[in-house]
XYZ file of N, CA and C in Angstrom:
534
model
N 102.882 267.740 142.637
C 104.261 268.010 142.294
C 104.952 268.799 143.398
N 104.211 269.719 143.984
C 104.812 270.578 145.005
C 105.150 269.775 146.262
N 104.345 268.794 146.615
C 104.615 267.984 147.798
C 105.878 267.147 147.607
N 106.081 266.642 146.396
C 107.305 265.876 146.130
C 108.534 266.764 146.226
N 108.410 268.014 145.816
C 109.534 268.962 145.908
C 109.940 269.157 147.370
N 108.968 269.403 148.236
C 109.265 269.603 149.656
C 109.869 268.339 150.276
N 109.316 267.190 149.933
C 109.850 265.944 150.479
C 111.277 265.694 150.008
N 111.522 265.905 148.721
C 112.871 265.702 148.179
C 113.867 266.661 148.821
N 113.470 267.908 148.989
C 114.328 268.894 149.643
C 114.599 268.478 151.091
N 113.568 268.028 151.796
C 113.720 267.546 153.164
C 114.665 266.348 153.216
N 114.455 265.379 152.342
C 115.243 264.153 152.354
C 116.723 264.412 152.056
N 117.004 265.177 151.011
C 118.402 265.468 150.675
C 119.097 266.256 151.778
N 118.397 267.213 152.362
C 118.988 267.980 153.463
C 119.240 267.074 154.656
N 118.285 266.217 154.985
C 118.447 265.306 156.111
C 119.651 264.390 155.907
N 119.760 263.805 154.731
C 120.874 262.884 154.455
C 122.213 263.610 154.556
N 122.307 264.780 153.959
C 123.566 265.523 153.986
C 123.952 265.924 155.406
N 123.018 266.504 156.150
C 123.323 266.955 157.513
C 123.597 265.759 158.422
N 122.856 264.670 158.257
C 123.097 263.480 159.070
C 124.488 262.910 158.812
N 124.869 262.778 157.545
C 126.192 262.235 157.217
C 127.312 263.132 157.738
N 127.165 264.428 157.542
C 128.187 265.360 158.033
C 128.238 265.341 159.556
N 127.090 265.310 160.205
C 127.033 265.270 161.661
C 127.631 263.990 162.220
N 127.353 262.861 161.564
C 127.925 261.590 162.011
C 129.451 261.628 161.914
N 129.964 262.153 160.833
C 131.415 262.202 160.653
C 132.074 263.055 161.733
N 131.494 264.206 162.003
C 132.099 265.119 162.983
C 131.938 264.601 164.409
N 130.728 264.200 164.781
C 130.523 263.770 166.166
C 131.219 262.454 166.482
N 131.276 261.548 165.535
C 131.973 260.285 165.789
C 133.481 260.502 165.902
N 134.005 261.455 165.144
C 135.441 261.746 165.229
C 135.824 262.247 166.618
N 134.927 262.962 167.277
C 135.230 263.493 168.609
C 134.751 262.580 169.735
N 133.572 261.987 169.619
C 132.996 261.234 170.721
C 133.390 259.760 170.708
N 133.586 259.180 169.555
C 133.884 257.754 169.398
C 132.798 256.856 169.988
N 131.573 257.384 169.997
C 130.428 256.609 170.463
C 129.404 256.619 169.329
N 129.233 255.464 168.695
C 128.398 255.375 167.505
C 126.934 255.721 167.773
N 126.355 255.207 168.838
C 124.936 255.462 169.113
C 124.675 256.920 169.488
N 125.522 257.496 170.295
C 125.346 258.902 170.672
C 125.512 259.797 169.445
N 126.465 259.461 168.581
C 126.669 260.230 167.350
C 125.457 260.128 166.436
N 124.888 258.929 166.316
C 123.733 258.721 165.439
C 122.515 259.491 165.949
N 122.244 259.432 167.252
C 121.071 260.133 167.792
C 121.216 261.651 167.702
N 122.367 262.165 168.052
C 122.534 263.626 167.979
C 122.525 264.105 166.533
N 123.141 263.331 165.639
C 123.130 263.709 164.220
C 121.726 263.655 163.646
N 120.960 262.639 164.021
C 119.585 262.523 163.526
C 118.731 263.679 164.034
N 118.907 264.061 165.287
C 118.146 265.182 165.836
C 118.428 266.464 165.063
N 119.700 266.805 164.882
C 120.034 268.044 164.180
C 119.699 267.968 162.693
N 119.838 266.792 162.113
C 119.476 266.639 160.697
C 117.980 266.843 160.503
N 117.181 266.296 161.401
C 115.731 266.481 161.331
C 115.364 267.952 161.487
N 115.968 268.609 162.453
C 115.705 270.024 162.695
C 116.066 270.878 161.466
N 117.269 270.708 160.955
C 117.694 271.498 159.797
C 116.883 271.166 158.550
N 116.551 269.896 158.345
C 115.781 269.514 157.162
C 114.395 270.142 157.173
N 113.751 270.181 158.325
C 112.435 270.819 158.429
C 112.549 272.314 158.155
N 113.563 272.949 158.721
C 113.753 274.389 158.502
C 114.031 274.691 157.039
N 114.949 273.966 156.437
C 115.310 274.212 155.037
C 114.118 273.958 154.117
N 113.464 272.808 154.277
C 112.332 272.485 153.408
C 111.175 273.461 153.617
N 110.918 273.829 154.858
C 109.793 274.727 155.132
C 110.046 276.149 154.696
N 111.150 276.716 155.117
C 111.402 278.135 154.836
C 111.898 278.349 153.411
N 113.027 277.712 153.067
C 113.605 277.957 151.748
C 112.785 277.319 150.632
N 112.174 276.167 150.907
C 111.274 275.568 149.922
C 110.051 276.434 149.680
N 109.528 277.004 150.768
C 108.383 277.906 150.630
C 108.723 279.168 149.870
N 109.893 279.732 150.123
C 110.329 280.921 149.376
C 110.505 280.604 147.889
N 111.073 279.430 147.596
C 111.242 279.018 146.198
C 109.881 278.841 145.522
N 108.953 278.169 146.209
C 107.620 277.950 145.637
C 106.908 279.270 145.368
N 107.003 280.196 146.296
C 106.368 281.504 146.134
C 106.975 282.275 144.961
N 108.299 282.220 144.824
C 108.970 282.924 143.730
C 108.630 282.308 142.377
N 108.567 280.976 142.302
C 108.249 280.300 141.040
C 106.838 280.654 140.591
N 105.907 280.723 141.518
C 104.517 281.007 141.157
C 104.296 282.453 140.732
N 105.244 283.330 140.994
C 105.145 284.717 140.539
C 105.627 284.894 139.103
N 106.401 283.929 138.582
C 106.943 284.032 137.224
C 105.836 283.734 136.223
N 105.623 284.650 135.257
C 104.591 284.381 134.257
C 104.978 283.174 133.397
N 104.040 282.305 133.167
C 104.277 281.161 132.301
C 104.786 279.927 133.025
N 104.735 279.891 134.347
C 105.200 278.693 135.041
C 104.191 277.578 134.825
N 104.698 276.368 134.798
C 103.852 275.199 134.561
C 104.022 274.216 135.710
N 102.981 273.469 136.005
C 103.041 272.501 137.100
C 104.100 271.431 136.891
N 104.265 270.972 135.642
C 105.170 269.847 135.397
C 106.637 270.194 135.646
N 106.987 271.468 135.584
C 108.388 271.810 135.861
C 108.519 272.749 137.059
N 107.617 272.597 138.003
C 107.617 273.454 139.174
C 108.912 273.345 139.969
N 109.299 272.131 140.310
C 110.445 271.929 141.193
C 111.765 271.804 140.448
N 111.719 271.539 139.192
C 112.949 271.338 138.434
C 113.652 272.663 138.173
N 114.954 272.655 138.279
C 115.718 273.844 137.917
C 116.257 273.727 136.499
N 116.043 272.596 135.875
C 116.455 272.365 134.489
C 115.246 272.633 133.600
N 115.260 273.752 132.898
C 114.115 274.172 132.074
C 114.427 273.916 130.611
N 113.576 273.144 129.958
C 113.734 272.859 128.533
C 112.513 273.389 127.796
N 112.770 274.106 126.721
C 111.697 274.677 125.914
C 112.033 274.473 124.437
N 111.021 274.358 123.617
C 111.162 274.305 122.166
C 110.204 275.314 121.569
N 110.703 276.099 120.623
C 109.872 277.094 119.968
C 110.452 277.388 118.590
N 109.731 278.166 117.802
C 110.218 278.516 116.469
C 110.357 280.026 116.337
N 111.318 280.394 115.518
C 111.499 281.802 115.160
C 111.106 281.933 113.693
N 110.337 282.942 113.366
C 109.838 283.117 111.999
C 110.820 283.856 111.108
N 112.081 283.538 111.235
C 113.131 284.121 110.400
C 114.062 283.001 109.963
N 114.772 283.165 108.831
C 115.718 282.141 108.386
C 116.860 281.966 109.393
N 117.526 280.817 109.291
C 118.552 280.463 110.268
C 119.643 281.520 110.413
N 120.184 282.020 109.314
C 121.306 282.968 109.392
C 120.932 284.200 110.219
N 119.742 284.701 110.023
C 119.291 285.859 110.807
C 118.911 285.476 112.223
N 118.325 284.311 112.388
C 117.885 283.864 113.705
C 119.073 283.707 114.654
N 120.169 283.176 114.163
C 121.354 282.988 115.004
C 121.875 284.333 115.501
N 121.971 285.310 114.599
C 122.451 286.650 114.983
C 121.485 287.334 115.955
N 120.193 287.216 115.675
C 119.183 287.828 116.559
C 119.260 287.206 117.949
N 119.390 285.883 118.006
C 119.449 285.197 119.293
C 120.696 285.607 120.083
N 121.834 285.675 119.427
C 123.063 286.081 120.122
C 122.946 287.505 120.654
N 122.398 288.392 119.836
C 122.228 289.776 120.278
C 121.220 289.867 121.429
N 120.144 289.097 121.357
C 119.145 289.105 122.422
C 119.740 288.593 123.735
N 120.485 287.500 123.675
C 121.082 286.942 124.891
C 122.030 287.934 125.553
N 122.805 288.639 124.765
C 123.772 289.584 125.327
C 123.103 290.871 125.805
N 122.236 291.452 124.982
C 121.689 292.771 125.292
C 120.441 292.723 126.177
N 119.501 291.862 125.860
C 118.233 291.841 126.590
C 118.273 290.964 127.840
N 118.914 289.793 127.722
C 118.936 288.867 128.856
C 120.137 289.097 129.770
N 121.118 289.854 129.307
C 122.280 290.167 130.141
C 123.226 289.002 130.357
N 123.329 288.118 129.377
C 124.183 286.940 129.499
C 125.535 287.171 128.829
N 126.519 286.402 129.244
C 127.854 286.453 128.655
C 128.005 285.235 127.756
N 128.357 285.453 126.499
C 128.503 284.345 125.554
C 129.747 283.536 125.896
N 129.583 282.232 126.006
C 130.684 281.313 126.289
C 131.146 280.620 125.019
N 130.182 280.265 124.155
C 130.504 279.464 122.977
C 129.411 279.674 121.943
N 129.808 279.858 120.687
C 128.825 279.838 119.611
C 129.483 279.266 118.370
N 128.760 278.404 117.699
C 129.279 277.727 116.511
C 128.161 277.660 115.478
N 128.346 278.390 114.395
C 127.322 278.434 113.345
C 127.201 277.117 112.598
N 128.297 276.358 112.475
C 128.228 275.079 111.765
C 127.492 274.013 112.571
N 127.633 274.053 113.893
C 126.972 273.074 114.755
C 125.610 273.565 115.237
N 125.242 274.786 114.891
C 123.953 275.378 115.266
C 123.769 275.444 116.789
N 124.819 275.824 117.516
C 124.772 275.837 118.980
C 125.317 277.158 119.520
N 124.664 277.668 120.551
C 125.149 278.844 121.285
C 124.985 278.565 122.771
N 126.032 278.859 123.550
C 126.002 278.654 124.999
C 126.371 279.968 125.673
N 125.565 280.352 126.650
C 125.807 281.603 127.383
C 125.664 281.335 128.875
N 126.195 282.263 129.669
C 126.120 282.123 131.126
C 125.588 283.386 131.759
N 124.779 283.190 132.788
C 124.317 284.304 133.612
C 125.236 284.363 134.829
N 125.545 285.551 135.294
C 126.457 285.658 136.438
C 125.829 285.164 137.733
N 126.657 284.981 138.734
C 126.209 284.552 140.051
C 125.399 285.667 140.716
N 124.335 285.279 141.388
C 123.503 286.222 142.143
C 123.319 285.682 143.562
N 122.539 286.382 144.354
C 122.260 285.892 145.702
C 121.432 284.607 145.691
N 120.676 284.372 144.629
C 119.794 283.205 144.566
C 120.386 282.022 143.817
N 121.417 282.237 143.008
C 122.008 281.125 142.266
C 123.504 281.358 142.083
N 124.197 280.269 141.848
C 125.644 280.337 141.628
C 125.984 280.516 140.151
N 125.001 280.845 139.357
C 125.190 281.036 137.925
C 124.233 280.136 137.161
N 123.927 280.542 135.940
C 122.983 279.797 135.111
C 123.592 279.617 133.726
N 123.455 278.419 133.180
C 123.926 278.120 131.835
C 122.729 278.065 130.893
N 122.857 278.723 129.752
C 121.801 278.738 128.741
C 122.377 278.149 127.453
N 121.692 277.155 126.913
C 122.138 276.528 125.667
C 121.015 276.600 124.641
N 121.328 277.140 123.478
C 120.377 277.210 122.374
C 120.880 276.332 121.231
N 120.017 275.461 120.724
C 120.327 274.640 119.553
C 119.333 275.004 118.458
N 119.850 275.303 117.288
C 119.015 275.757 116.172
C 118.883 274.652 115.135
N 117.719 274.639 114.460
C 117.437 273.702 113.389
C 116.722 274.456 112.279
N 117.237 274.318 111.074
C 116.599 274.993 109.935
C 115.316 274.259 109.558
N 114.266 275.023 109.327
C 112.992 274.478 108.861
C 112.470 275.373 107.745
N 113.160 275.388 106.639
C 112.781 276.239 105.513
C 113.020 277.705 105.835
N 111.947 278.496 105.820
C 112.046 279.926 106.117
C 111.988 280.215 107.622
N 111.792 279.190 108.400
C 111.715 279.354 109.855
C 112.883 278.626 110.512
N 113.072 278.886 111.794
C 114.140 278.237 112.559
C 113.558 277.674 113.844
N 113.754 276.378 114.060
C 113.331 275.742 115.308
C 114.461 275.896 116.327
N 114.093 276.192 117.553
C 115.083 276.420 118.614
C 114.755 275.537 119.807
N 115.766 274.834 120.290
C 115.666 274.093 121.551
C 116.452 274.873 122.585
N 115.806 275.214 123.683
C 116.398 276.010 124.743
C 116.560 275.156 125.989
N 117.741 275.207 126.596
C 118.008 274.532 127.855
C 118.594 275.552 128.818
N 117.921 275.739 129.953
C 118.391 276.654 130.996
C 118.551 275.827 132.265
N 119.763 275.834 132.826
C 120.016 275.037 134.026
C 121.045 275.740 134.903
N 121.048 275.409 136.194
C 122.035 276.021 137.089
C 123.446 275.564 136.728
N 124.402 276.411 137.000
C 125.800 276.083 136.735
C 126.262 274.934 137.621
N 125.790 274.891 138.854
C 126.161 273.825 139.776
C 125.080 272.752 139.769
N 125.457 271.499 139.571
C 124.455 270.439 139.444
C 123.724 270.095 140.737
N 124.242 270.473 141.879
C 123.608 270.115 143.146
C 122.618 271.160 143.632
N 122.359 272.203 142.862
C 121.399 273.236 143.259
C 119.989 272.662 143.305
N 119.233 273.057 144.316
C 117.850 272.616 144.432
C 116.878 273.780 144.513
N 117.378 274.968 144.859
C 116.541 276.142 145.037
C 117.214 277.313 144.337
N 116.438 278.071 143.574
C 117.003 279.269 142.932
C 116.029 280.445 142.925
N 114.972 280.350 143.684
C 113.962 281.410 143.782
C 113.349 281.757 142.424
N 113.251 280.787 141.537
C 112.590 280.980 140.250
C 113.437 281.641 139.178
N 114.750 281.769 139.388
C 115.593 282.465 138.410
C 115.725 281.712 137.085
N 115.893 280.388 137.123
C 116.001 279.647 135.863
C 114.693 279.707 135.086
N 113.588 279.614 135.784
C 112.279 279.703 135.127
C 112.060 281.084 134.526
N 112.401 282.131 135.260
C 112.221 283.493 134.751
C 113.091 283.725 133.516
N 114.331 283.232 133.541
C 115.225 283.409 132.396
C 114.736 282.611 131.199
N 114.296 281.373 131.414
C 113.771 280.562 130.305
C 112.533 281.208 129.693
N 111.648 281.709 130.512
C 110.437 282.367 130.008
C 110.776 283.638 129.246
N 111.726 284.408 129.758
C 112.122 285.650 129.093
C 112.727 285.374 127.718
N 113.582 284.371 127.627
C 114.206 284.026 126.346
C 113.173 283.478 125.379
N 112.303 282.605 125.851
C 111.275 282.041 124.981
C 110.326 283.118 124.461
N 109.874 284.017 125.342
C 108.979 285.094 124.907
C 109.694 286.054 123.955
N 110.969 286.320 124.212
C 111.693 287.277 123.391
C 112.048 286.773 122.002
N 112.287 285.464 121.882
C 112.748 284.924 120.597
C 111.675 284.181 119.802
N 110.611 283.721 120.455
C 109.623 282.921 119.731
C 108.775 283.810 118.819
N 108.289 283.185 117.793
C 107.434 283.902 116.844
C 108.223 284.867 115.982
N 107.618 285.955 115.620
C 108.271 286.983 114.805
C 109.078 287.894 115.701
N 110.339 287.966 115.417
C 111.227 288.808 116.242
C 111.519 290.094 115.502
């Protein structure tokens, strides 16, 4: 899984830098072959640097988070399912209070009839913000919760393990008996 992450990071960086380089150099030089070779050279250089350095930093940060799993190593979209051993009415209030006080999130939307709560984490040096969505389901005296943690910007590829750390913190804090 980790090798695919590095390759994907390399490939996306190469494509982006190559396309941007082609646009800029062709606009000034008007020579297609010279633009392609110079863009490919710089795209290769930047892609290796980005994948090696920033990919390595991301991998190291993810492996430090307790509860990381191989199957979601490279993904920044974290999905978890767990149960809370309290009835729905109490579980919703506990979850909202936990998100605000313990996780430090700002509530964006909550609807008791639709069993949904959405919160946001502020921008940091490692991410442009994180969206957290909780969906609740009544199961008698217990409440099933589906958790989705993802970056605010869809094009993010590296976050130094912040989405994983937040998903793990919420899951550990709300699962089981609260």
